[in-house]
Structure formats: structure tokens, C-alpha cells
Amino acid sequence: MDFKDYYKILGVESDADTKAIKTAYRKLARKYHPDVNSEKDAEDKFKEVAEAYQVLKDTERRAEFDELKKYGSRSGGGYQTPPGWQGSQRSQSSQGYSNQAGSGYEGDFSDFFNSAFGGRSQGFNQSQQRGVRGQDIEIELPVFLEETLQQSEKPIAYILPSSQGGQVPGIKKNLKVKVPQGVMDGEKIRLVGQGQLGSNGGSAGDLYLHIRVVPHPLFDVSGHNVLLTLPLAPWEAALGTKITIPTLAGKISLTVPPNTPSGKKFRIKGKGLKTKAVTGDFLAIVKIVMPTKTSTESEALWQQLAAQEQFDPREEWSAKS
């Protein structure tokens, strides 16, 4: 069994104060955390750093370690605990080395720690030994309406909250998420294991993405159908016309027949939103728009039209009154 110099592990001097020890621990815990460091020995280093902090943050155990350090530096070969050494075993049954003590780690400690401080398992009850699943995280994911026409991949960035009593600092995560075709506003996408880290061997929580479809300046949505308000001048509606209209998939040509009333719906099949099971339609809804200003000549033409036509737009009122 090798002697572990906890001061060297944390990279602090033997007379470092509690604040310096905590700062060093937090820095190294972030560096070696397996979730952000894929190097082969990162997890072992993370455990070693957590073990060192478990000892040096506690005044009593740190004093005991300082005594062991004097002995360990004199012994040759493998380290052996001094004869008759009791250490923290005398108080372990009452307080243990639980997460309540503020350690950033709840896994197994080294043989050196167990030999010097009596191990950590004797002070635990059943609930403290059980792995604790990490917290689920929920964030919003904005999606443009055009992006719902096919599967897309979007980058996301979020912060995992600090865990294990705040000793493992928050971690920034960046992911690329596949957004399925036809996703709707309010739907959720679940990413298993991408939430807060678990403790004591517990699994990580999940990440839930709440889909928020960004409002489009031209189009509305009704179910899987896409709606467009189609403004027509009165003479276009009366005489008919051909116009080019925008859709989510590009521009198309539309023929407006003569005498088209306001509110008329032109349905273009298959140009709405799509899922694996459903394909919606595109609806252009006519809205007759009057000019904001009328010239003297135009006003004369309107007066001539009013005098010649026998059309009564409120004829139904008379019939039903």
C-alpha cells in the first residue's frame, strides 16, 4: 500500500487554509469529472481528488493526516499504518463519511484511506449507500416552422446544476440534437442520461426539451395545416388573376377565378406540415383589401360601377327579417 500525500494531490501547501483547499478541489473536480474528461485515467484522478478533499476539509482528520504524513515520509518501501493507530475510527460510528459531510464524491476510497481512517462504510445506513438518481433538466428548444418539414439537427448548450451538496460544480454541456420531422409546438423530446449527474453510483437524470415553434411572419398553423392570408385587390377578386404565393417549401403559382369572395379558401394538398403518419395541406385564405387612398378618377369609376350594378351584399338580411 502506497502513502497518499493529499496536499500534493490537490496541489496546495501543507499550511493552506480551508478556502484554498476548497478552491483547489473544485478546480480539479471540474477538470477530471468523467462527464467532461474522456481520458482513460480521469475517473481515477477524480476519485483521488475527492478523497484528498474528504480528509483535508475536516479539521480533525487533517490533523490526523499530518501525523501520518510525518510517519509515512520516514517509512521505507510500502506504507504501513503506525502500530496502534486508531484515527477517525473512534468517532466514525456516530458521523460516518456521508454526503452530509460535504464530500464531492460518494464512491469507494483507497486502501490508504481505509487503513488510516477506518474506511467509510461503517458509518453508513442503507439509504446513504443506495445510489441516488440525478435530477431531470428541462429547457426550451426554439424551432423555426420551416425546420419542421424534415428531420433537422440543432446545437444546444445548457448548464448542469452543481451536485452532491454543491461540491461538484456546474458543468456546461454542448449537444447536437436530432429534431424529428413534423414536431409540434409543446411537444417534448427526451434525452436519456443527459440531465444532472447521479451520486453514489446512481444514474444520471434525463434532459427534456420543450419544443417552441417560433411564430412565422406570414404563416399560421392549424393542426398539420399551414394557413396563409391572401390579400386581393377588389378588381383582382372581381376579374380573376394569376399570382405567385409563398409556401414553406417554396413559391407556387395560384389561379384566382373571377368573382372570388373574401374568405374563400384555396387548398393545396400536401404542402402543410408532415410527420411519418400525417401530411397536412396549405390553405390560402382570401382577404379583399381596399386601397388606402383613392384618386378622383378611381372614385368616379367606383361611382359608375355602383350606379350600374344591381348587386346587394345584404340581401340575406331582408330575406331573414
GROMACS .gro file of N, CA and C in nm, residues 76-197:
model
  366
   76GLY      N    1   1.020   0.329   0.482
   76GLY     CA    2   1.070   0.289   0.352
   76GLY      C    3   0.980   0.184   0.290
   77GLY      N    4   0.982   0.174   0.156
   77GLY     CA    5   0.901   0.075   0.087
   77GLY      C    6   0.753   0.108   0.098
   78GLY      N    7   0.666   0.002   0.106
   78GLY     CA    8   0.523   0.021   0.116
   78GLY      C    9   0.483   0.083   0.249
   79TYR      N   10   0.377   0.158   0.246
   79TYR     CA   11   0.333   0.229   0.367
   79TYR      C   12   0.257   0.134   0.459
   80GLN      N   13   0.278   0.147   0.587
   80GLN     CA   14   0.204   0.076   0.689
   80GLN      C   15   0.157   0.175   0.794
   81THR      N   16   0.030   0.163   0.836
   81THR     CA   17  -0.021   0.250   0.941
   81THR      C   18   0.057   0.226   1.069
   82PRO      N   19   0.088   0.332   1.146
   82PRO     CA   20   0.165   0.315   1.270
   82PRO      C   21   0.097   0.216   1.364
   83PRO      N   22   0.175   0.140   1.438
   83PRO     CA   23   0.119   0.042   1.533
   83PRO      C   24   0.025   0.110   1.632
   84GLY      N   25  -0.091   0.051   1.652
   84GLY     CA   26  -0.187   0.103   1.748
   84GLY      C   27  -0.267   0.223   1.698
   85TRP      N   28  -0.252   0.258   1.571
   85TRP     CA   29  -0.322   0.376   1.517
   85TRP      C   30  -0.474   0.352   1.514
   86GLN      N   31  -0.547   0.449   1.566
   86GLN     CA   32  -0.693   0.440   1.567
   86GLN      C   33  -0.757   0.541   1.473
   87GLY      N   34  -0.703   0.662   1.471
   87GLY     CA   35  -0.756   0.764   1.381
   87GLY      C   36  -0.904   0.790   1.402
   88SER      N   37  -0.973   0.813   1.291
   88SER     CA   38  -1.114   0.854   1.299
   88SER      C   39  -1.207   0.740   1.332
   89GLN      N   40  -1.154   0.619   1.351
   89GLN     CA   41  -1.241   0.508   1.386
   89GLN      C   42  -1.315   0.535   1.516
   90ARG      N   43  -1.255   0.616   1.603
   90ARG     CA   44  -1.318   0.639   1.734
   90ARG      C   45  -1.448   0.716   1.722
   91SER      N   46  -1.466   0.796   1.614
   91SER     CA   47  -1.590   0.874   1.602
   91SER      C   48  -1.673   0.836   1.480
   92GLN      N   49  -1.623   0.739   1.406
   92GLN     CA   50  -1.685   0.709   1.278
   92GLN      C   51  -1.825   0.653   1.292
   93SER      N   52  -1.849   0.576   1.396
   93SER     CA   53  -1.979   0.514   1.409
   93SER      C   54  -2.090   0.615   1.429
   94SER      N   55  -2.056   0.735   1.477
   94SER     CA   56  -2.158   0.835   1.501
   94SER      C   57  -2.179   0.930   1.385
   95GLN      N   58  -2.071   0.959   1.305
   95GLN     CA   59  -2.090   1.058   1.199
   95GLN      C   60  -2.067   1.002   1.060
   96GLY      N   61  -1.980   0.907   1.044
   96GLY     CA   62  -1.959   0.847   0.912
   96GLY      C   63  -1.902   0.946   0.814
   97TYR      N   64  -1.884   0.900   0.689
   97TYR     CA   65  -1.835   0.988   0.584
   97TYR      C   66  -1.942   0.996   0.477
   98SER      N   67  -2.050   1.059   0.512
   98SER     CA   68  -2.163   1.066   0.421
   98SER      C   69  -2.157   1.193   0.340
   99ASN      N   70  -2.252   1.207   0.250
   99ASN     CA   71  -2.261   1.327   0.170
   99ASN      C   72  -2.291   1.450   0.256
  100GLN      N   73  -2.345   1.426   0.377
  100GLN     CA   74  -2.371   1.538   0.465
  100GLN      C   75  -2.242   1.607   0.508
  101ALA      N   76  -2.132   1.533   0.504
  101ALA     CA   77  -2.004   1.593   0.542
  101ALA      C   78  -1.951   1.684   0.432
  102GLY      N   79  -2.015   1.683   0.318
  102GLY     CA   80  -1.979   1.777   0.212
  102GLY      C   81  -1.875   1.724   0.116
  103SER      N   82  -1.849   1.595   0.113
  103SER     CA   83  -1.754   1.545   0.015
  103SER      C   84  -1.817   1.554  -0.122
  104GLY      N   85  -1.733   1.567  -0.223
  104GLY     CA   86  -1.786   1.575  -0.358
  104GLY      C   87  -1.796   1.440  -0.424
  105TYR      N   88  -1.777   1.333  -0.346
  105TYR     CA   89  -1.769   1.200  -0.405
  105TYR      C   90  -1.826   1.100  -0.308
  106GLU      N   91  -1.900   1.001  -0.356
  106GLU     CA   92  -1.958   0.901  -0.269
  106GLU      C   93  -1.921   0.759  -0.314
  107GLY      N   94  -1.812   0.744  -0.384
  107GLY     CA   95  -1.767   0.613  -0.425
  107GLY      C   96  -1.670   0.555  -0.324
  108ASP      N   97  -1.603   0.442  -0.358
  108ASP     CA   98  -1.509   0.379  -0.267
  108ASP      C   99  -1.379   0.457  -0.261
  109PHE      N  100  -1.323   0.468  -0.140
  109PHE     CA  101  -1.195   0.533  -0.122
  109PHE      C  102  -1.083   0.428  -0.124
  110SER      N  103  -0.959   0.474  -0.120
  110SER     CA  104  -0.843   0.387  -0.138
  110SER      C  105  -0.814   0.305  -0.012
  111ASP      N  106  -0.725   0.206  -0.029
  111ASP     CA  107  -0.681   0.126   0.085
  111ASP      C  108  -0.612   0.214   0.189
  112PHE      N  109  -0.538   0.314   0.142
  112PHE     CA  110  -0.470   0.403   0.236
  112PHE      C  111  -0.571   0.476   0.324
  113PHE      N  112  -0.678   0.528   0.262
  113PHE     CA  113  -0.781   0.598   0.339
  113PHE      C  114  -0.846   0.502   0.438
  114ASN      N  115  -0.881   0.382   0.392
  114ASN     CA  116  -0.947   0.285   0.480
  114ASN      C  117  -0.857   0.246   0.596
  115SER      N  118  -0.727   0.233   0.568
  115SER     CA  119  -0.633   0.196   0.674
  115SER      C  120  -0.614   0.310   0.773
  116ALA      N  121  -0.603   0.433   0.721
  116ALA     CA  122  -0.574   0.546   0.807
  116ALA      C  123  -0.695   0.596   0.884
  117PHE      N  124  -0.814   0.590   0.820
  117PHE     CA  125  -0.932   0.649   0.882
  117PHE      C  126  -1.045   0.549   0.903
  118GLY      N  127  -1.014   0.422   0.888
  118GLY     CA  128  -1.110   0.320   0.926
  118GLY      C  129  -1.215   0.288   0.823
  119GLY      N  130  -1.197   0.338   0.697
  119GLY     CA  131  -1.297   0.310   0.594
  119GLY      C  132  -1.417   0.400   0.608
  120ARG      N  133  -1.502   0.398   0.512
  120ARG     CA  134  -1.618   0.487   0.514
  120ARG      C  135  -1.750   0.412   0.525
  121SER      N  136  -1.745   0.280   0.520
  121SER     CA  137  -1.871   0.207   0.512
  121SER      C  138  -1.936   0.186   0.647
  122GLN      N  139  -1.858   0.190   0.757
  122GLN     CA  140  -1.916   0.157   0.885
  122GLN      C  141  -2.018   0.259   0.931
  123GLY      N  142  -2.006   0.384   0.890
  123GLY     CA  143  -2.094   0.489   0.937
  123GLY      C  144  -2.215   0.511   0.851
  124PHE      N  145  -2.239   0.424   0.750
  124PHE     CA  146  -2.349   0.446   0.658
  124PHE      C  147  -2.468   0.360   0.693
  125ASN      N  148  -2.586   0.414   0.672
  125ASN     CA  149  -2.705   0.331   0.679
  125ASN      C  150  -2.745   0.295   0.537
  126GLN      N  151  -2.852   0.218   0.525
  126GLN     CA  152  -2.889   0.163   0.395
  126GLN      C  153  -2.922   0.272   0.294
  127SER      N  154  -2.990   0.379   0.338
  127SER     CA  155  -3.030   0.483   0.244
  127SER      C  156  -2.911   0.562   0.194
  128GLN      N  157  -2.804   0.577   0.278
  128GLN     CA  158  -2.688   0.653   0.235
  128GLN      C  159  -2.606   0.576   0.133
  129GLN      N  160  -2.610   0.442   0.137
  129GLN     CA  161  -2.532   0.360   0.044
  129GLN      C  162  -2.600   0.349  -0.091
  130ARG      N  163  -2.732   0.366  -0.094
  130ARG     CA  164  -2.806   0.347  -0.217
  130ARG      C  165  -2.774   0.459  -0.316
  131GLY      N  166  -2.756   0.422  -0.442
  131GLY     CA  167  -2.731   0.522  -0.545
  131GLY      C  168  -2.850   0.616  -0.561
  132VAL      N  169  -2.822   0.742  -0.583
  132VAL     CA  170  -2.927   0.843  -0.600
  132VAL      C  171  -2.926   0.892  -0.744
  133ARG      N  172  -3.040   0.882  -0.809
  133ARG     CA  173  -3.051   0.925  -0.948
  133ARG      C  174  -3.043   1.077  -0.957
  134GLY      N  175  -2.979   1.125  -1.063
  134GLY     CA  176  -2.966   1.268  -1.083
  134GLY      C  177  -3.098   1.333  -1.121
  135GLN      N  178  -3.105   1.462  -1.104
  135GLN     CA  179  -3.226   1.539  -1.133
  135GLN      C  180  -3.247   1.553  -1.284
  136ASP      N  181  -3.374   1.545  -1.327
  136ASP     CA  182  -3.408   1.574  -1.466
  136ASP      C  183  -3.396   1.725  -1.490
  137ILE      N  184  -3.362   1.762  -1.613
  137ILE     CA  185  -3.348   1.902  -1.650
  137ILE      C  186  -3.442   1.930  -1.767
  138GLU      N  187  -3.508   2.045  -1.764
  138GLU     CA  188  -3.599   2.084  -1.871
  138GLU      C  189  -3.559   2.221  -1.927
  139ILE      N  190  -3.546   2.228  -2.058
  139ILE     CA  191  -3.515   2.355  -2.124
  139ILE      C  192  -3.602   2.368  -2.249
  140GLU      N  193  -3.618   2.491  -2.295
  140GLU     CA  194  -3.694   2.516  -2.418
  140GLU      C  195  -3.602   2.508  -2.539
  141LEU      N  196  -3.657   2.456  -2.648
  141LEU     CA  197  -3.582   2.447  -2.775
  141LEU      C  198  -3.663   2.517  -2.884
  142PRO      N  199  -3.621   2.638  -2.925
  142PRO     CA  200  -3.693   2.707  -3.033
  142PRO      C  201  -3.669   2.637  -3.167
  143VAL      N  202  -3.776   2.621  -3.244
  143VAL     CA  203  -3.767   2.557  -3.376
  143VAL      C  204  -3.843   2.644  -3.476
  144PHE      N  205  -3.781   2.675  -3.588
  144PHE     CA  206  -3.849   2.750  -3.692
  144PHE      C  207  -3.947   2.660  -3.766
  145LEU      N  208  -4.057   2.718  -3.813
  145LEU     CA  209  -4.161   2.640  -3.880
  145LEU      C  210  -4.105   2.563  -3.999
  146GLU      N  211  -4.015   2.626  -4.073
  146GLU     CA  212  -3.956   2.560  -4.190
  146GLU      C  213  -3.878   2.435  -4.151
  147GLU      N  214  -3.820   2.437  -4.031
  147GLU     CA  215  -3.738   2.324  -3.987
  147GLU      C  216  -3.819   2.200  -3.954
  148THR      N  217  -3.951   2.217  -3.937
  148THR     CA  218  -4.033   2.101  -3.903
  148THR      C  219  -4.067   2.016  -4.025
  149LEU      N  220  -4.036   2.064  -4.146
  149LEU     CA  221  -4.071   1.989  -4.267
  149LEU      C  222  -3.988   1.863  -4.284
  150GLN      N  223  -3.873   1.860  -4.220
  150GLN     CA  224  -3.787   1.742  -4.228
  150GLN      C  225  -3.705   1.731  -4.100
  151GLN      N  226  -3.648   1.614  -4.079
  151GLN     CA  227  -3.564   1.598  -3.960
  151GLN      C  228  -3.445   1.693  -3.968
  152SER      N  229  -3.416   1.759  -3.859
  152SER     CA  230  -3.305   1.853  -3.857
  152SER      C  231  -3.217   1.827  -3.734
  153GLU      N  232  -3.099   1.883  -3.736
  153GLU     CA  233  -3.006   1.870  -3.624
  153GLU      C  234  -2.974   2.009  -3.572
  154LYS      N  235  -2.995   2.030  -3.442
  154LYS     CA  236  -2.976   2.163  -3.384
  154LYS      C  237  -2.878   2.153  -3.267
  155PRO      N  238  -2.786   2.249  -3.256
  155PRO     CA  239  -2.696   2.253  -3.140
  155PRO      C  240  -2.767   2.314  -3.020
  156ILE      N  241  -2.741   2.260  -2.902
  156ILE     CA  242  -2.795   2.318  -2.780
  156ILE      C  243  -2.682   2.328  -2.677
  157ALA      N  244  -2.693   2.424  -2.587
  157ALA     CA  245  -2.597   2.441  -2.478
  157ALA      C  246  -2.675   2.466  -2.350
  158TYR      N  247  -2.634   2.400  -2.242
  158TYR     CA  248  -2.702   2.420  -2.115
  158TYR      C  249  -2.603   2.390  -2.002
  159ILE      N  250  -2.643   2.427  -1.882
  159ILE     CA  251  -2.557   2.409  -1.764
  159ILE      C  252  -2.617   2.303  -1.674
  160LEU      N  253  -2.539   2.200  -1.643
  160LEU     CA  254  -2.580   2.105  -1.540
  160LEU      C  255  -2.564   2.173  -1.405
  161PRO      N  256  -2.667   2.173  -1.320
  161PRO     CA  257  -2.654   2.236  -1.189
  161PRO      C  258  -2.551   2.164  -1.104
  162SER      N  259  -2.494   2.235  -1.008
  162SER     CA  260  -2.398   2.172  -0.917
  162SER      C  261  -2.465   2.059  -0.842
  163SER      N  262  -2.391   1.955  -0.811
  163SER     CA  263  -2.447   1.837  -0.747
  163SER      C  264  -2.366   1.800  -0.625
  164GLN      N  265  -2.418   1.702  -0.551
  164GLN     CA  266  -2.351   1.647  -0.433
  164GLN      C  267  -2.315   1.758  -0.335
  165GLY      N  268  -2.420   1.829  -0.292
  165GLY     CA  269  -2.401   1.932  -0.192
  165GLY      C  270  -2.326   2.053  -0.243
  166GLY      N  271  -2.322   2.073  -0.374
  166GLY     CA  272  -2.253   2.187  -0.430
  166GLY      C  273  -2.104   2.167  -0.446
  167GLN      N  274  -2.055   2.047  -0.413
  167GLN     CA  275  -1.911   2.023  -0.421
  167GLN      C  276  -1.865   1.992  -0.563
  168VAL      N  277  -1.953   1.933  -0.644
  168VAL     CA  278  -1.922   1.916  -0.786
  168VAL      C  279  -1.983   2.035  -0.860
  169PRO      N  280  -1.902   2.125  -0.914
  169PRO     CA  281  -1.955   2.249  -0.972
  169PRO      C  282  -2.037   2.224  -1.097
  170GLY      N  283  -2.118   2.325  -1.133
  170GLY     CA  284  -2.198   2.313  -1.254
  170GLY      C  285  -2.110   2.294  -1.377
  171ILE      N  286  -2.162   2.217  -1.472
  171ILE     CA  287  -2.085   2.182  -1.591
  171ILE      C  288  -2.162   2.227  -1.715
  172LYS      N  289  -2.096   2.299  -1.804
  172LYS     CA  290  -2.158   2.340  -1.930
  172LYS      C  291  -2.153   2.225  -2.029
  173LYS      N  292  -2.266   2.196  -2.092
  173LYS     CA  293  -2.272   2.088  -2.189
  173LYS      C  294  -2.318   2.142  -2.324
  174ASN      N  295  -2.262   2.086  -2.429
  174ASN     CA  296  -2.300   2.119  -2.566
  174ASN      C  297  -2.336   1.991  -2.638
  175LEU      N  298  -2.455   1.988  -2.697
  175LEU     CA  299  -2.501   1.869  -2.767
  175LEU      C  300  -2.556   1.908  -2.904
  176LYS      N  301  -2.561   1.811  -2.993
  176LYS     CA  302  -2.635   1.826  -3.119
  176LYS      C  303  -2.755   1.732  -3.111
  177VAL      N  304  -2.874   1.790  -3.128
  177VAL     CA  305  -2.998   1.717  -3.107
  177VAL      C  306  -3.070   1.697  -3.239
  178LYS      N  307  -3.117   1.575  -3.261
  178LYS     CA  308  -3.198   1.549  -3.379
  178LYS      C  309  -3.343   1.582  -3.349
  179VAL      N  310  -3.398   1.676  -3.425
  179VAL     CA  311  -3.537   1.717  -3.410
  179VAL      C  312  -3.619   1.644  -3.517
  180PRO      N  313  -3.716   1.561  -3.477
  180PRO     CA  314  -3.788   1.480  -3.577
  180PRO      C  315  -3.874   1.564  -3.668
  181GLN      N  316  -3.901   1.512  -3.785
  181GLN     CA  317  -3.988   1.578  -3.882
  181GLN      C  318  -4.127   1.593  -3.823
  182GLY      N  319  -4.188   1.709  -3.849
  182GLY     CA  320  -4.325   1.730  -3.807
  182GLY      C  321  -4.345   1.758  -3.659
  183VAL      N  322  -4.239   1.791  -3.587
  183VAL     CA  323  -4.253   1.818  -3.445
  183VAL      C  324  -4.346   1.937  -3.424
  184MET      N  325  -4.429   1.930  -3.320
  184MET     CA  326  -4.530   2.032  -3.296
  184MET      C  327  -4.497   2.115  -3.173
  185ASP      N  328  -4.551   2.236  -3.170
  185ASP     CA  329  -4.531   2.323  -3.056
  185ASP      C  330  -4.585   2.257  -2.929
  186GLY      N  331  -4.506   2.258  -2.822
  186GLY     CA  332  -4.548   2.198  -2.695
  186GLY      C  333  -4.503   2.055  -2.676
  187GLU      N  334  -4.455   1.990  -2.780
  187GLU     CA  335  -4.406   1.853  -2.765
  187GLU      C  336  -4.276   1.851  -2.685
  188LYS      N  337  -4.242   1.732  -2.633
  188LYS     CA  338  -4.118   1.715  -2.557
  188LYS      C  339  -4.029   1.611  -2.625
  189ILE      N  340  -3.900   1.637  -2.621
  189ILE     CA  341  -3.800   1.540  -2.665
  189ILE      C  342  -3.719   1.499  -2.543
  190ARG      N  343  -3.709   1.369  -2.519
  190ARG     CA  344  -3.637   1.320  -2.402
  190ARG      C  345  -3.500   1.267  -2.444
  191LEU      N  346  -3.396   1.315  -2.377
  191LEU     CA  347  -3.260   1.266  -2.398
  191LEU      C  348  -3.217   1.194  -2.270
  192VAL      N  349  -3.211   1.064  -2.277
  192VAL     CA  350  -3.183   0.983  -2.158
  192VAL      C  351  -3.039   1.004  -2.112
  193GLY      N  352  -3.023   1.026  -1.981
  193GLY     CA  353  -2.889   1.034  -1.921
  193GLY      C  354  -2.817   1.165  -1.942
  194GLN      N  355  -2.885   1.267  -1.996
  194GLN     CA  356  -2.819   1.396  -2.022
  194GLN      C  357  -2.857   1.502  -1.918
  195GLY      N  358  -2.917   1.458  -1.807
  195GLY     CA  359  -2.951   1.550  -1.700
  195GLY      C  360  -2.842   1.556  -1.596
  196GLN      N  361  -2.880   1.594  -1.474
  196GLN     CA  362  -2.783   1.608  -1.366
  196GLN      C  363  -2.721   1.473  -1.331
  197LEU      N  364  -2.594   1.476  -1.295
  197LEU     CA  365  -2.524   1.353  -1.260
  197LEU      C  366  -2.582   1.292  -1.135
   0.00000   0.00000   0.00000
